[in-house]
Short mmCIF file of C-alpha atoms and ligand atoms in Angstrom, two decimals:
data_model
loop_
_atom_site.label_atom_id
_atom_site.label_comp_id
_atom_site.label_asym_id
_atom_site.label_seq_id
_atom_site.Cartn_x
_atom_site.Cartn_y
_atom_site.Cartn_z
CA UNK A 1 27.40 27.30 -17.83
CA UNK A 2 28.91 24.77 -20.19
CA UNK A 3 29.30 21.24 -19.73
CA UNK A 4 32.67 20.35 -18.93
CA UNK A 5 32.12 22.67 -15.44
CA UNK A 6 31.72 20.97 -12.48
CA UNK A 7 29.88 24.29 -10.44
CA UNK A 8 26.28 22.37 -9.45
CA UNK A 9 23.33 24.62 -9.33
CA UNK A 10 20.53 23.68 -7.14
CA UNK A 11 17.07 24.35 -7.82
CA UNK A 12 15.36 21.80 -5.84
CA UNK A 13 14.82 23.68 -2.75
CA UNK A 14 11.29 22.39 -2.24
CA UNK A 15 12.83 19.23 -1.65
CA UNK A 16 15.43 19.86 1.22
CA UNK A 17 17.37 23.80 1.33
CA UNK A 18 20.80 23.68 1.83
CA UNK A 19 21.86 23.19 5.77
CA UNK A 20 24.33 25.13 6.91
CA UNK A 21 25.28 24.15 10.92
CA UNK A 22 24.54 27.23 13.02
CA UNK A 23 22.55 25.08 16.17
CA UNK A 24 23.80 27.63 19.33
CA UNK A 25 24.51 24.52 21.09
CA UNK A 26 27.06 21.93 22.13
CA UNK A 27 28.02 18.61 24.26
CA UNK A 28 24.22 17.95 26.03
CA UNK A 29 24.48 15.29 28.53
CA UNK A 30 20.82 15.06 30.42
CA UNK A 31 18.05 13.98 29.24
CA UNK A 32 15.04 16.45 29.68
CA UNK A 33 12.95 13.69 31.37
CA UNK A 34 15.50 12.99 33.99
CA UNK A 35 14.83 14.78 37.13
CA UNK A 36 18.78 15.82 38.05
CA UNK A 37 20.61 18.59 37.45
CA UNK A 38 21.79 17.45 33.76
CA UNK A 39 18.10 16.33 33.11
CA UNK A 40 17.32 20.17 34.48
CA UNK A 41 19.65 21.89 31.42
CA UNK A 42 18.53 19.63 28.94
CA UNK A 43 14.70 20.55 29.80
CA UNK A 44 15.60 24.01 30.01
CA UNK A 45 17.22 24.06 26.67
CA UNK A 46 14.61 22.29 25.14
CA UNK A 47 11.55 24.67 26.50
CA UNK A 48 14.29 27.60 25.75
CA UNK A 49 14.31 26.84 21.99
CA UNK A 50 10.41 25.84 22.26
CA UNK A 51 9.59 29.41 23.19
CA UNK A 52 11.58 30.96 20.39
CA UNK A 53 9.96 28.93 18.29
CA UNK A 54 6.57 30.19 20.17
CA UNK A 55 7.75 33.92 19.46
CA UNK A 56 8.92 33.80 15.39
CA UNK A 57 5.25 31.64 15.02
CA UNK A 58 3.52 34.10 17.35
CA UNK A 59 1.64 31.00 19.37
CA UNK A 60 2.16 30.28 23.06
CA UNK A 61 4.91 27.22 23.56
CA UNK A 62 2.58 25.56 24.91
CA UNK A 63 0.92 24.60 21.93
CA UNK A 64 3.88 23.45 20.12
CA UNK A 65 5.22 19.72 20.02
CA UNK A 66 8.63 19.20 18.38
CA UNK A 67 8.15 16.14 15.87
CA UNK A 68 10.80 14.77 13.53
CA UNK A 69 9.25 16.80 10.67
CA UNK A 70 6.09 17.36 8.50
CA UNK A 71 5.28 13.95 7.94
CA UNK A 72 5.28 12.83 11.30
CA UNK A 73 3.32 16.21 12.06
CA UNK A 74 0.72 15.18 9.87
CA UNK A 75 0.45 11.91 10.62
CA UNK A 76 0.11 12.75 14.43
CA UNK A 77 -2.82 14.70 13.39
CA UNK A 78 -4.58 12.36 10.53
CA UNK A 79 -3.80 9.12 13.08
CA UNK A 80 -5.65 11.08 15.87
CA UNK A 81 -9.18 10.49 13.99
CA UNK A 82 -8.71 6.43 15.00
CA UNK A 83 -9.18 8.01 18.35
CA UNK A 84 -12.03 9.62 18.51
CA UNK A 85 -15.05 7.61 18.94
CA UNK A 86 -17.74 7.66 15.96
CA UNK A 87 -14.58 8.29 13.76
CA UNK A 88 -15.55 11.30 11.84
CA UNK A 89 -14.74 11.67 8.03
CA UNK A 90 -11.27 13.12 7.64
CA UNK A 91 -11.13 15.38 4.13
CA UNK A 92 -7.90 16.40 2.43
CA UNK A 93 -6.98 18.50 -0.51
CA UNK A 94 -6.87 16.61 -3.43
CA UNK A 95 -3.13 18.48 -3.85
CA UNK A 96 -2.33 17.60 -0.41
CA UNK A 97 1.90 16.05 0.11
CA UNK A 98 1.69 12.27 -0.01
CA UNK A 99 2.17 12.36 3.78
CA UNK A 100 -1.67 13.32 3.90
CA UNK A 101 -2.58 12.00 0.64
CA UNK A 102 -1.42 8.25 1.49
CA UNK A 103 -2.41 8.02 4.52
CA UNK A 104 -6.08 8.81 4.06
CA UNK A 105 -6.35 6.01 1.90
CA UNK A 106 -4.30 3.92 4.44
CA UNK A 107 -7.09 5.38 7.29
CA UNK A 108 -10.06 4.69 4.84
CA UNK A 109 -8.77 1.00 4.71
CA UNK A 110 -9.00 1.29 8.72
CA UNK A 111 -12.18 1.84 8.45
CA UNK A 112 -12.32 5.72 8.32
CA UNK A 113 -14.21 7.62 6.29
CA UNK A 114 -12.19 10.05 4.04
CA UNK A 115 -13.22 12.50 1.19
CA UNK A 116 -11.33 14.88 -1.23
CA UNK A 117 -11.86 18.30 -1.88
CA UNK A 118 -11.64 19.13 -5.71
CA UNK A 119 -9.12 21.50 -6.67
CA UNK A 120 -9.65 24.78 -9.66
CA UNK A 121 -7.13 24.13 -12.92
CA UNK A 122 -4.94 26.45 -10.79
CA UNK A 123 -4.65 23.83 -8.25
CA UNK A 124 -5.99 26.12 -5.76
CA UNK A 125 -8.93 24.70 -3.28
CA UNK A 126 -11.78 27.61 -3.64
CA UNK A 127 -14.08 28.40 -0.55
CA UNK A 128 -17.09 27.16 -2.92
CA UNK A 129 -15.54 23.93 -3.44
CA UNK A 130 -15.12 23.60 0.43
CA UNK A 131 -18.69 24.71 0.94
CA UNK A 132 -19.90 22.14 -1.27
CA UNK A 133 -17.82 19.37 0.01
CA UNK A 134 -18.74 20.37 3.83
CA UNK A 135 -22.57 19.54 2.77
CA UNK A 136 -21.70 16.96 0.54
CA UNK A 137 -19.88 15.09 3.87
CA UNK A 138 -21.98 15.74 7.04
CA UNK A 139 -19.76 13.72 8.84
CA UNK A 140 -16.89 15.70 8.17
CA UNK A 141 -15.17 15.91 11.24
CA UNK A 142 -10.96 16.97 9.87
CA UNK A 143 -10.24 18.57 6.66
CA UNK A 144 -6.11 18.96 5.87
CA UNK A 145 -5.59 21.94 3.58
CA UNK A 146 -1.80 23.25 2.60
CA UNK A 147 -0.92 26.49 2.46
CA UNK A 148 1.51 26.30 -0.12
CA UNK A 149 1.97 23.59 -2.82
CA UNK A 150 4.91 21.54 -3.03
CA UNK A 151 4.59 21.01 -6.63
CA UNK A 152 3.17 23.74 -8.03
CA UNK A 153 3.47 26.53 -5.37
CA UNK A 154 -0.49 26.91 -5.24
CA UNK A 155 -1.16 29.15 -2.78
CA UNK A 156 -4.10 28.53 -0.57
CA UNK A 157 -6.63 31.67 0.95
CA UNK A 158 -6.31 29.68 4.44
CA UNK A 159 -8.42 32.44 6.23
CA UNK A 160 -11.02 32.24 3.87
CA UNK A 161 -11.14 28.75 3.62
CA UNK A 162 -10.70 29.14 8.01
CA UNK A 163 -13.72 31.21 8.31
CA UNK A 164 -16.65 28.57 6.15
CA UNK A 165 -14.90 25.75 7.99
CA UNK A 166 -16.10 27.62 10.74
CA UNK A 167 -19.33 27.59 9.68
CA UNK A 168 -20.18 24.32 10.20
CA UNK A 169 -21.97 22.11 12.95
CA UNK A 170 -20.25 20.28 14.79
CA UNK A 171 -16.73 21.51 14.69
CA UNK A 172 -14.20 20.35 11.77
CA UNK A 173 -10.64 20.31 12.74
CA UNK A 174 -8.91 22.40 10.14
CA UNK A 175 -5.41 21.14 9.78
CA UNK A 176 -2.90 23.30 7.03
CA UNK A 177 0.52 21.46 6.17
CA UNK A 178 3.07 24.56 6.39
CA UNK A 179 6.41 23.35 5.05
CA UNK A 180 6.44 25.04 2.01
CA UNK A 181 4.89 27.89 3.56
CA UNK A 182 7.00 29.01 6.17
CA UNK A 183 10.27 31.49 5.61
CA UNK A 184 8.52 31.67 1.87
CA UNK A 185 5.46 33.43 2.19
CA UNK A 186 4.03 35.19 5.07
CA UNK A 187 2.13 33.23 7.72
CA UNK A 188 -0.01 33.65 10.27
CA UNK A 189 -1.17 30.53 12.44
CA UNK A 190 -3.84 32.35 14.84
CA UNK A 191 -4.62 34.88 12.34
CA UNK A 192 -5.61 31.93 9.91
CA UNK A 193 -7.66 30.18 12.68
CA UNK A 194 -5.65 26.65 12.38
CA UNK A 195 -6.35 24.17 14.52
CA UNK A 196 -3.57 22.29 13.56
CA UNK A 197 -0.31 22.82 11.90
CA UNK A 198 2.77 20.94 10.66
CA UNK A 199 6.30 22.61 10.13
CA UNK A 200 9.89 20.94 8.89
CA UNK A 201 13.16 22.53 9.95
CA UNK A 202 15.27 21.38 6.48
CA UNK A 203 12.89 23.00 4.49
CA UNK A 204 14.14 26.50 5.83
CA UNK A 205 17.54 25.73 6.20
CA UNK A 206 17.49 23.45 9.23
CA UNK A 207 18.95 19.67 10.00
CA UNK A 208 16.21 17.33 8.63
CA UNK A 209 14.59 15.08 11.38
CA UNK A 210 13.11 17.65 13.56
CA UNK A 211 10.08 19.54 12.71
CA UNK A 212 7.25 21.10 15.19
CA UNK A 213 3.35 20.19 15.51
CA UNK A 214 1.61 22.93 16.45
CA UNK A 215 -1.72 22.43 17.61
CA UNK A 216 -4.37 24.70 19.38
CA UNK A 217 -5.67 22.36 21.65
CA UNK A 218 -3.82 18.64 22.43
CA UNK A 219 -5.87 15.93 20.64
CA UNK A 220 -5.52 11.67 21.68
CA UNK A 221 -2.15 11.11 19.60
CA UNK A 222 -2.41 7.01 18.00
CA UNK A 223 1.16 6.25 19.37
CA UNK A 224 1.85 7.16 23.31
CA UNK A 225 4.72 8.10 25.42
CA UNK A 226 5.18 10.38 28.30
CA UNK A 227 7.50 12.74 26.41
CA UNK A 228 5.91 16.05 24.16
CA UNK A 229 3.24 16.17 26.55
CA UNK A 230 2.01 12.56 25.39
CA UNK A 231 1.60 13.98 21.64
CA UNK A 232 4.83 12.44 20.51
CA UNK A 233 6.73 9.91 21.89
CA UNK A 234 10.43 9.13 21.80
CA UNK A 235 13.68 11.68 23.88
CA UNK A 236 13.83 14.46 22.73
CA UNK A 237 15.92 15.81 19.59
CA UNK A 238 17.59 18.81 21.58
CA UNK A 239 19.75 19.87 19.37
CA UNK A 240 17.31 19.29 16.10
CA UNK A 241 14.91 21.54 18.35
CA UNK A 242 17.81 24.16 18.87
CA UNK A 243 18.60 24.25 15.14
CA UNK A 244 15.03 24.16 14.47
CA UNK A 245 14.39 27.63 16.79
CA UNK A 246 17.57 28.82 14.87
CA UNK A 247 16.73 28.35 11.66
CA UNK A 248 12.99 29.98 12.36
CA UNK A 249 14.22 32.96 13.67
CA UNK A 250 16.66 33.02 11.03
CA UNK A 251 14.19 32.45 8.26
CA UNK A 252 10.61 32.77 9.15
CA UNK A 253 10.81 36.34 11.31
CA UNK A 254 8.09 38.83 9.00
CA UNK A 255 10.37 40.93 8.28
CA UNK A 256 13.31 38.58 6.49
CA UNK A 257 10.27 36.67 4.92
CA UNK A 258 9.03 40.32 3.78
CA UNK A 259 12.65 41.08 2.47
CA UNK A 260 13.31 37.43 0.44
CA UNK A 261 10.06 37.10 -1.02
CA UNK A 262 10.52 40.33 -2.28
CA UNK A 263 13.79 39.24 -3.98
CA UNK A 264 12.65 35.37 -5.09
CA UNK A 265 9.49 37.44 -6.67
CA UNK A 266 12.17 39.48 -8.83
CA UNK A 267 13.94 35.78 -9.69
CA UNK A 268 10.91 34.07 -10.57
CA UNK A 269 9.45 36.89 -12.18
CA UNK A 270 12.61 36.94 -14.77
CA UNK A 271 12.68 33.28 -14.85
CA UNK A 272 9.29 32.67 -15.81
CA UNK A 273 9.14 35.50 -18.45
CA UNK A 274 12.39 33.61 -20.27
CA UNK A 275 10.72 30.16 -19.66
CA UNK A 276 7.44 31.90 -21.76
CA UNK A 277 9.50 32.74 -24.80
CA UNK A 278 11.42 28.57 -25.03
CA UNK A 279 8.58 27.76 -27.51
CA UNK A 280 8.56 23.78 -26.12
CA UNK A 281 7.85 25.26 -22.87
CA UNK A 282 4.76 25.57 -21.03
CA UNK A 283 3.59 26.70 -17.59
CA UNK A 284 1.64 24.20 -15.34
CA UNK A 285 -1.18 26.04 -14.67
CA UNK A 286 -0.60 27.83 -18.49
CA UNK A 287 -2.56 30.97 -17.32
CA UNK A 288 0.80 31.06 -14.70
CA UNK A 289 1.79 34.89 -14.87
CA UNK A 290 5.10 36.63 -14.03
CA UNK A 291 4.31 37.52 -10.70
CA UNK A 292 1.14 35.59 -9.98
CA UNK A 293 -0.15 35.99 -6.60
CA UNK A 294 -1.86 33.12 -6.63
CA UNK A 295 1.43 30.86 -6.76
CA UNK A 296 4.67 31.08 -3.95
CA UNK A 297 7.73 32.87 -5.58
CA UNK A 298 9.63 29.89 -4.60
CA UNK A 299 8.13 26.94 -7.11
CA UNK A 300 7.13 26.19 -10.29
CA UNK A 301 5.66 23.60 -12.51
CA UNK A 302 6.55 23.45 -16.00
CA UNK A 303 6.81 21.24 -18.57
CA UNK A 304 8.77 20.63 -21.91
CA UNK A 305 6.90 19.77 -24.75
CA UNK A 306 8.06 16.31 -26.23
CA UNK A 307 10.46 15.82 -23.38
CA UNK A 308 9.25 13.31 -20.15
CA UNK A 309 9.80 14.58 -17.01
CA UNK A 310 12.44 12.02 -15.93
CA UNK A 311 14.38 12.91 -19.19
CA UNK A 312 14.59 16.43 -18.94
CA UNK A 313 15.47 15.78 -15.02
CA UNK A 314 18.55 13.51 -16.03
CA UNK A 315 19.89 15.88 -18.77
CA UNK A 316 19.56 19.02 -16.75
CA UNK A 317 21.66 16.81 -14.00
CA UNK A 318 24.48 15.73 -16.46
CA UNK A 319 24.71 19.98 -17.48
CA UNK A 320 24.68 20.59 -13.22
CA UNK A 321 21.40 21.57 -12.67
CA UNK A 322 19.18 19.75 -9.73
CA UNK A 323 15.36 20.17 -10.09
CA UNK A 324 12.84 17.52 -9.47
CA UNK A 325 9.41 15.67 -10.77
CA UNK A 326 6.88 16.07 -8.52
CA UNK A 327 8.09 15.40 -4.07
CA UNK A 328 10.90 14.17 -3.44
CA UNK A 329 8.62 11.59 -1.05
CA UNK A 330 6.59 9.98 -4.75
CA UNK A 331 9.93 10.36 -7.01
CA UNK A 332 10.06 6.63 -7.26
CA UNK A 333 5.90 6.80 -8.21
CA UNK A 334 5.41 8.03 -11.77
CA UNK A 335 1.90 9.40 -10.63
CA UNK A 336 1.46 12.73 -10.39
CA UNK A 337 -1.95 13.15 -8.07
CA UNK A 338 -1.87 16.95 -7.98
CA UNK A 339 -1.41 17.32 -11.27
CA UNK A 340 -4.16 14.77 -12.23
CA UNK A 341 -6.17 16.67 -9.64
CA UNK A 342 -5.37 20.14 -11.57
CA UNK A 343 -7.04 18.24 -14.71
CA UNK A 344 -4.06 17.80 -16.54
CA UNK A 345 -3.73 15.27 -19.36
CA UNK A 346 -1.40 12.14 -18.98
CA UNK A 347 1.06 13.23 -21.68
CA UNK A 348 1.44 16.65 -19.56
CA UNK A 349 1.71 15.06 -16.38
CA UNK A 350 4.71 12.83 -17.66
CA UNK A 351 5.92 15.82 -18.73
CA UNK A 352 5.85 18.22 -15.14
CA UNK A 353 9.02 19.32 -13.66
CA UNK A 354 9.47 21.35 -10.90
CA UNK A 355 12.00 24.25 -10.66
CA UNK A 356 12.50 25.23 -6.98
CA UNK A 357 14.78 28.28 -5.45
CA UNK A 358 15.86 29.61 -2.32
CA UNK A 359 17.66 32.43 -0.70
CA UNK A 360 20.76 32.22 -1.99
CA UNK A 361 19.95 31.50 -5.72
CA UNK A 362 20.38 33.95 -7.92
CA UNK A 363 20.53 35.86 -11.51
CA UNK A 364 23.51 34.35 -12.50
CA UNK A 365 21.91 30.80 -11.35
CA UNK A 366 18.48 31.89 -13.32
CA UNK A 367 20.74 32.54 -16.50
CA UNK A 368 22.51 29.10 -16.51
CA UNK A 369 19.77 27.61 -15.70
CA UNK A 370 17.95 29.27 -19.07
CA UNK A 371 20.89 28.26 -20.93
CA UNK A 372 20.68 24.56 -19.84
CA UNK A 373 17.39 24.17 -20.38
CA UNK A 374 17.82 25.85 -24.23
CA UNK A 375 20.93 24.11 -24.86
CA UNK A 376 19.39 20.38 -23.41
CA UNK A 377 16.38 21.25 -25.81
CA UNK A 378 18.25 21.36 -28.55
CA UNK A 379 19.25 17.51 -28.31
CA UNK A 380 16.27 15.95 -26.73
N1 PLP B 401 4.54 18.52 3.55
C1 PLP B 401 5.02 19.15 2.47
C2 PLP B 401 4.16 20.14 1.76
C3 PLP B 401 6.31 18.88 2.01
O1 PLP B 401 6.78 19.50 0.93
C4 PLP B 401 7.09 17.93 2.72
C5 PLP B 401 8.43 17.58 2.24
O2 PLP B 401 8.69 17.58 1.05
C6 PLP B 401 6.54 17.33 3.85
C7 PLP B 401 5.27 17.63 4.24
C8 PLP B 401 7.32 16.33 4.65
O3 PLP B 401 8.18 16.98 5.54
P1 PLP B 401 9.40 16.17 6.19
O4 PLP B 401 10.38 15.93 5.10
O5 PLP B 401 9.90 17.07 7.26
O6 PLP B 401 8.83 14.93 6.76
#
């Protein structure tokens, strides 16, 4: 690509996909809680598109609560613990998105008990770690563990990490944050043994604002309203929910997630291999291989040696790339907690960008993208 073209190439997926209107629906009128006819066809459309959601997840509808999106999702779940009387400790991933991250600090100024659990230099939370912190906290009572890293694309062994939850007396609600897992990497909530789970449609294509809550059994939500089943209140976002069930079966069926993980692997794989020979270059985790299966074929961390994060952002911009420091929710922070958390020093953690792709990037997009970085690196 050279600089005078205006063609944009996105690589910040992680941070919102592309959405591209396909909802199957138009011109509601009722509202789902009204007990007329209209009321009846809004209700009906809304349970319709709650039980495809049901069948692409492979949960009953029952346990699903449409939410306006991860963050509400998790905070539905992490609010819950002012709730419950004797207010168990709620642990959380040290990598965790700031929407669990934050607000554990805002619930341990509430008066809640909180506690992290350590992360390996992969960023990766190991089932020793999690042993160790369950004895460390006998009050444990939550623990919030992604799936898949929005930074670095850390890919968690949820089962494993399921089964010593399991383990311990009483019961600790395991909660997993899936946005960055779902329609990337294959997922399976009652194979994994999740108590809890949190979803966003405009991560996989969807409108942002609606997102689902799944959640094995219903829990005492902090805010209350009839609607959800008393989990969340507010009228329902029918169509979000439609284009939500839409953009699941379009993305997140085994299959298609089979098929485009398949092809992102090839991508990143080729990517990453050209990112290892730019000298200034260097992988966040550095042991990063080609194909790692410990990381999501749909994120990386790198950084550029000499060049802060911000910098390398803006130039990349001006030559039409997008990619992004850290979430989109803490780009206005200049802390990096999950790379801090991975043990990285402050000079690399000014440094971290993230790359991010999706189903429609592709070679040609990996090959500009090579160029730009080369060619910005050559001025900065
Ligand atoms: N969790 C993770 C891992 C995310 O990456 C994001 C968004 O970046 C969220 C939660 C928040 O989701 P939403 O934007 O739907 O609130």
């Amino acid at each position: 690509m050279n600089s005078s073209s205006s063609e944009r190439r996105y690589f910040d997926w992680a941070a919102t996909a592309p959405f591209h209107k396909e909802a199957s629906i138009e011109g509601i009128t009722g509202n789902p809680s009204s007990i007329h006819s209209e009321g009846k066809t809004a209700r009906k459309i809304l349970e319709d598109a709650r039980l495809r959601c049901a069948n692409v997840l492979g949960v009953k509808p029952e346990t699903l609560y449409f939410t306006s999106g991860g963050t509400e999702s998790n905070n539905i779940v992490l609010y819950s613990s002012l709730k419950r009387t004797g207010k168990g400790r709620v642990l959380y991933s040290e990598v965790e998105h700031p929407s669990i991250r934050d607000n554990c600090a805002v619930l341990e100024r509430l008066g809640v008990p909180v506690g992290g659990i350590g992360v390996n230099k992969d960023g990766r939370v190991t089932e020793e770690t999690l042993r160790r912190t369950l004895e460390k906290y006998t009050d444990a009572r939550y623990a919030a563990i992604m799936a898949a890293n929005n930074e670095t694309g850390a890919l968690m062994d949820m089962s494993g990490l399921a089964k010593v939850i399991r383990k311990k007396e009483p019961p600790v609600h395991l909660h997993c944050d899936l946005v960055q897992a779902i329609g990337k990497i294959p997922v399976d909530i009652p194979g994994w043994d999740l108590d809890s789970a949190s979803i966003s449609a405009h991560k996989i294509g969807g409108p942002a604002g609606i997102g689902l809550l799944y959640l094995r059994k219903p829990l005492e939500p902090l805010f209350t309203g009839a609607q959800e089943r008393g989990i969340r209140p507010g009228t329902e976002n029918i169509a979000g929910a439609v284009s939500l069930a839409d953009a699941l079966e379009k993305r997140a069926l085994s299959a298609v997630v089979s098929m485009e993980t398949a092809l992102a692997e090839e991508r990143w794989t080729f990517l990453l291999k050209q990112l290892k020979k730019i000298t200034r270059c260097i992988l966040i985790p550095e042991d990063r291989t080609e194909c790692d299966p410990r990381f999501s074929p749909w994120i990386l961390q790198a950084r550029f040696r000499g060049v802060p994060g911000e910098v390398m952002l803006r130039a990349l911009d001006s030559e039409g790339f997008a990619i992004s420091t850290g979430s989109a929710c803490s780009s206005a922070h200049r802390e990096r907690p999950v790379l801090k958390a991975m043990g990285l020093d402050q000079n690399a953690i000014l440094e971290g960008v993230r790359i991010s792709q999706g189903w429609t990037t592709t070679m040609d997009d990996i090959n500009a993208l090579i160029n730009g970085i080369e060619k910005v690196l050559g001025f900065l």
